[in-house]
Each structure stands twice: as C-alpha cells, then as structure tokens.
Short mmCIF file of C-alpha atoms in Angstrom, two decimals:
data_model
loop_
_atom_site.label_atom_id
_atom_site.label_comp_id
_atom_site.label_asym_id
_atom_site.label_seq_id
_atom_site.Cartn_x
_atom_site.Cartn_y
_atom_site.Cartn_z
CA UNK A 275 -27.55 44.44 18.19
CA UNK A 276 -27.29 47.62 20.04
CA UNK A 277 -29.83 48.11 22.92
CA UNK A 278 -33.04 50.05 22.32
CA UNK A 279 -35.26 51.39 25.18
CA UNK A 280 -38.87 48.92 24.92
CA UNK A 281 -40.37 52.32 26.83
CA UNK A 282 -40.04 55.80 27.23
CA UNK A 283 -41.34 58.23 29.93
CA UNK A 284 -40.48 62.15 29.92
CA UNK A 285 -37.08 63.11 30.77
CA UNK A 286 -34.08 65.94 30.08
CA UNK A 287 -34.14 66.08 26.25
CA UNK A 288 -37.65 64.02 25.57
CA UNK A 289 -36.64 60.37 27.12
CA UNK A 290 -36.14 58.79 30.18
CA UNK A 291 -34.96 55.40 30.86
CA UNK A 292 -37.86 52.66 32.25
CA UNK A 293 -37.26 49.61 30.76
CA UNK A 294 -35.07 48.62 28.39
CA UNK A 295 -33.93 44.84 26.03
CA UNK A 296 -31.99 43.16 23.89
CA UNK A 297 -33.98 44.10 20.47
CA UNK A 298 -31.74 44.43 16.64
CA UNK A 299 -31.98 48.35 15.58
CA UNK A 300 -34.09 49.62 12.88
CA UNK A 301 -32.44 51.37 9.77
CA UNK A 302 -33.35 54.90 10.92
CA UNK A 303 -32.17 54.36 15.15
CA UNK A 304 -28.93 55.71 15.28
CA UNK A 305 -25.57 54.01 15.65
CA UNK A 306 -23.38 54.99 19.33
CA UNK A 307 -20.71 53.57 20.30
CA UNK A 308 -19.26 55.19 23.67
CA UNK A 309 -15.30 55.81 23.78
CA UNK A 310 -12.60 56.69 26.19
CA UNK A 311 -12.76 59.00 28.29
CA UNK A 312 -9.76 62.05 28.77
CA UNK A 313 -8.83 64.67 30.38
CA UNK A 314 -8.72 63.12 33.88
CA UNK A 315 -8.60 65.31 37.31
CA UNK A 316 -9.88 64.35 40.90
CA UNK A 317 -13.04 65.36 40.07
CA UNK A 318 -13.77 65.71 36.60
CA UNK A 319 -13.32 63.73 33.04
CA UNK A 320 -13.99 64.35 29.89
CA UNK A 321 -16.58 61.67 28.67
CA UNK A 322 -16.11 60.57 24.25
CA UNK A 323 -18.94 59.38 22.34
CA UNK A 324 -19.28 58.80 18.47
CA UNK A 325 -22.91 58.56 16.63
CA UNK A 326 -24.33 57.69 13.13
CA UNK A 327 -28.38 59.50 13.04
CA UNK A 328 -28.73 57.76 9.89
CA UNK A 329 -30.98 61.01 8.44
CA UNK A 330 -32.34 62.42 10.88
CA UNK A 331 -31.01 65.10 13.61
CA UNK A 332 -30.20 63.79 17.10
CA UNK A 333 -29.63 64.57 20.56
CA UNK A 334 -27.04 62.43 22.99
CA UNK A 335 -25.72 62.36 26.45
CA UNK A 336 -24.33 59.98 28.53
CA UNK A 337 -25.23 57.34 31.25
CA UNK A 338 -22.52 57.76 33.86
CA UNK A 339 -22.31 56.29 37.34
CA UNK A 340 -20.27 54.20 40.47
CA UNK A 341 -21.62 50.62 38.96
CA UNK A 342 -21.27 49.50 36.52
CA UNK A 343 -24.49 49.05 34.52
CA UNK A 344 -23.51 52.91 33.57
CA UNK A 345 -25.42 54.57 36.97
CA UNK A 346 -26.62 58.28 36.10
CA UNK A 347 -28.17 60.05 33.58
CA UNK A 348 -25.86 63.08 32.29
CA UNK A 349 -27.92 66.10 32.24
CA UNK A 350 -26.72 68.48 29.66
CA UNK A 351 -27.48 66.68 26.02
CA UNK A 352 -26.25 67.99 23.06
CA UNK A 353 -28.69 68.76 20.21
CA UNK A 354 -26.87 67.86 16.78
CA UNK A 355 -28.17 70.16 13.92
CA UNK A 356 -26.00 69.34 10.90
CA UNK A 357 -24.36 66.36 10.98
CA UNK A 358 -25.86 63.37 11.11
CA UNK A 359 -23.04 61.61 11.97
CA UNK A 360 -19.84 62.31 14.61
CA UNK A 361 -17.55 62.45 17.80
CA UNK A 362 -18.96 64.01 20.78
CA UNK A 363 -17.95 64.57 24.69
CA UNK A 364 -19.44 66.26 27.52
CA UNK A 365 -17.53 67.38 30.90
CA UNK A 366 -18.74 65.80 34.54
CA UNK A 367 -16.81 67.39 36.95
CA UNK A 368 -18.43 66.58 41.24
CA UNK A 369 -16.82 63.37 40.39
CA UNK A 370 -15.44 61.79 43.60
CA UNK A 371 -11.29 61.56 44.00
CA UNK A 372 -9.36 58.44 43.54
CA UNK A 373 -12.97 56.72 42.62
CA UNK A 374 -13.70 54.30 39.24
CA UNK A 375 -16.55 55.64 37.63
CA UNK A 376 -17.84 53.60 34.50
CA UNK A 377 -20.02 55.13 31.85
CA UNK A 378 -22.06 54.65 27.68
CA UNK A 379 -23.22 57.27 25.07
CA UNK A 380 -26.86 57.12 24.52
CA UNK A 381 -28.56 59.35 21.10
CA UNK A 382 -32.18 59.61 20.26
CA UNK A 383 -33.92 60.81 17.44
CA UNK A 384 -37.02 60.64 15.79
CA UNK A 385 -36.73 56.94 15.35
CA UNK A 386 -35.93 55.96 18.68
CA UNK A 387 -33.01 55.80 21.77
CA UNK A 388 -29.92 53.84 21.20
CA UNK A 389 -28.15 52.78 24.06
CA UNK A 390 -24.45 52.00 23.93
CA UNK A 391 -23.35 48.49 24.30
CA UNK A 392 -20.41 49.39 25.06
CA UNK A 393 -19.31 50.67 28.83
CA UNK A 394 -15.74 52.64 29.94
CA UNK A 395 -14.57 52.95 32.86
CA UNK A 396 -12.16 56.39 34.13
CA UNK A 397 -10.95 56.47 37.71
CA UNK A 398 -10.45 59.50 38.82
CA UNK A 399 -6.98 61.35 40.55
CA UNK A 400 -6.52 60.84 44.20
CA UNK A 401 -6.86 63.52 46.05
CA UNK A 402 -3.75 65.28 47.04
CA UNK A 403 -2.66 65.66 50.48
CA UNK A 404 -2.85 69.43 51.92
CA UNK A 405 -1.30 68.61 55.08
CA UNK A 406 2.69 69.93 54.22
CA UNK A 407 6.11 66.65 54.75
CA UNK A 408 7.19 67.63 58.14
CA UNK A 409 11.46 68.64 57.28
CA UNK A 410 13.80 69.00 60.96
CA UNK A 411 16.86 70.70 60.22
CA UNK A 412 20.13 69.35 62.08
CA UNK A 413 23.65 70.73 62.38
CA UNK A 414 25.79 70.53 59.42
CA UNK A 415 29.24 68.21 60.52
CA UNK A 416 32.48 67.36 58.75
CA UNK A 417 32.84 71.15 58.12
CA UNK A 418 36.46 72.01 56.47
CA UNK A 419 37.35 74.97 54.69
CA UNK A 420 35.68 74.26 50.89
CA UNK A 421 32.49 71.16 52.70
CA UNK A 422 30.10 70.87 54.79
CA UNK A 423 27.69 67.81 55.75
CA UNK A 424 24.71 69.07 55.90
CA UNK A 425 22.28 66.97 57.81
CA UNK A 426 18.16 66.76 58.16
CA UNK A 427 15.44 64.75 58.11
#
C-alpha cells in the first residue's frame, strides 16, 4: 500500500497536497521510497529518495519539517528525464541547529502522485559556541635546571 493523493490543487510542480488517503497504487503511479539523509550540518542536510515511474517521466520532491507527519513541501522539484527509475537528492538549508527534522519522498507522473509511506528523521548538529574558553596562566613552580611545573586553569 502506498499513500496516494486523492485531491490536488495547483502548486510548485503542478500539484499540492490537499487530501491524502491510503489506497492501492495503480500500475502507472510512481513507486517511491525515502532513504537516509547525509551531509548533515548545523543548518543543512541532503535528503535522498528513490523512484520508479514505470513508463512515464517523473517529477520528484520531498516533504520535510519538524513534525513527524512530514511538514512543509520542498520548493525545488526535480524533473527526471530519460530515466524511469533511480535515486534523487536535494539539499535543504536554513535549518535550525540541534533540531530533529522529518522527511519523506514524493513523486508525480502523468498517472498521479505518490507519497512515501516511510518517514525518516535526522537531527542537525548543535550550534558551535562562539564564546572563547577562559584560560588563566599562573607562575611556574618547582623550577630546576632541566624542568618546571607549569600552572594554570
């Protein structure tokens, strides 16, 4: 069972998600799968998906956000020409450091839209502190001709 769109309204690549329900995918609707995120930084990550469009050209995208339901839709669909199946990716930026994001793959061909049933999460890296550490150096002790104990905190 794949999640297939029941109603559509105009949006980025010709569709927007208005009403989603589970039904059996027809033979020509794309098969879609969400794969793990890579290159995760404090403010970006690369999302990965896989599609099989059967016999028709396909447009691909991702839904992502901080809610486990998938959140907002990535605004950069990718039209895949000349290949009916394969992997695709998209790097999202402007993310918040230290936050968990959820995403899933989406694909559309002339027969319809498929939304991957598997939602995957990743956590952006925490923000790097810009406050320098406090260091204090004290006088050396136990000084001899060949050694000394250095003190500080």
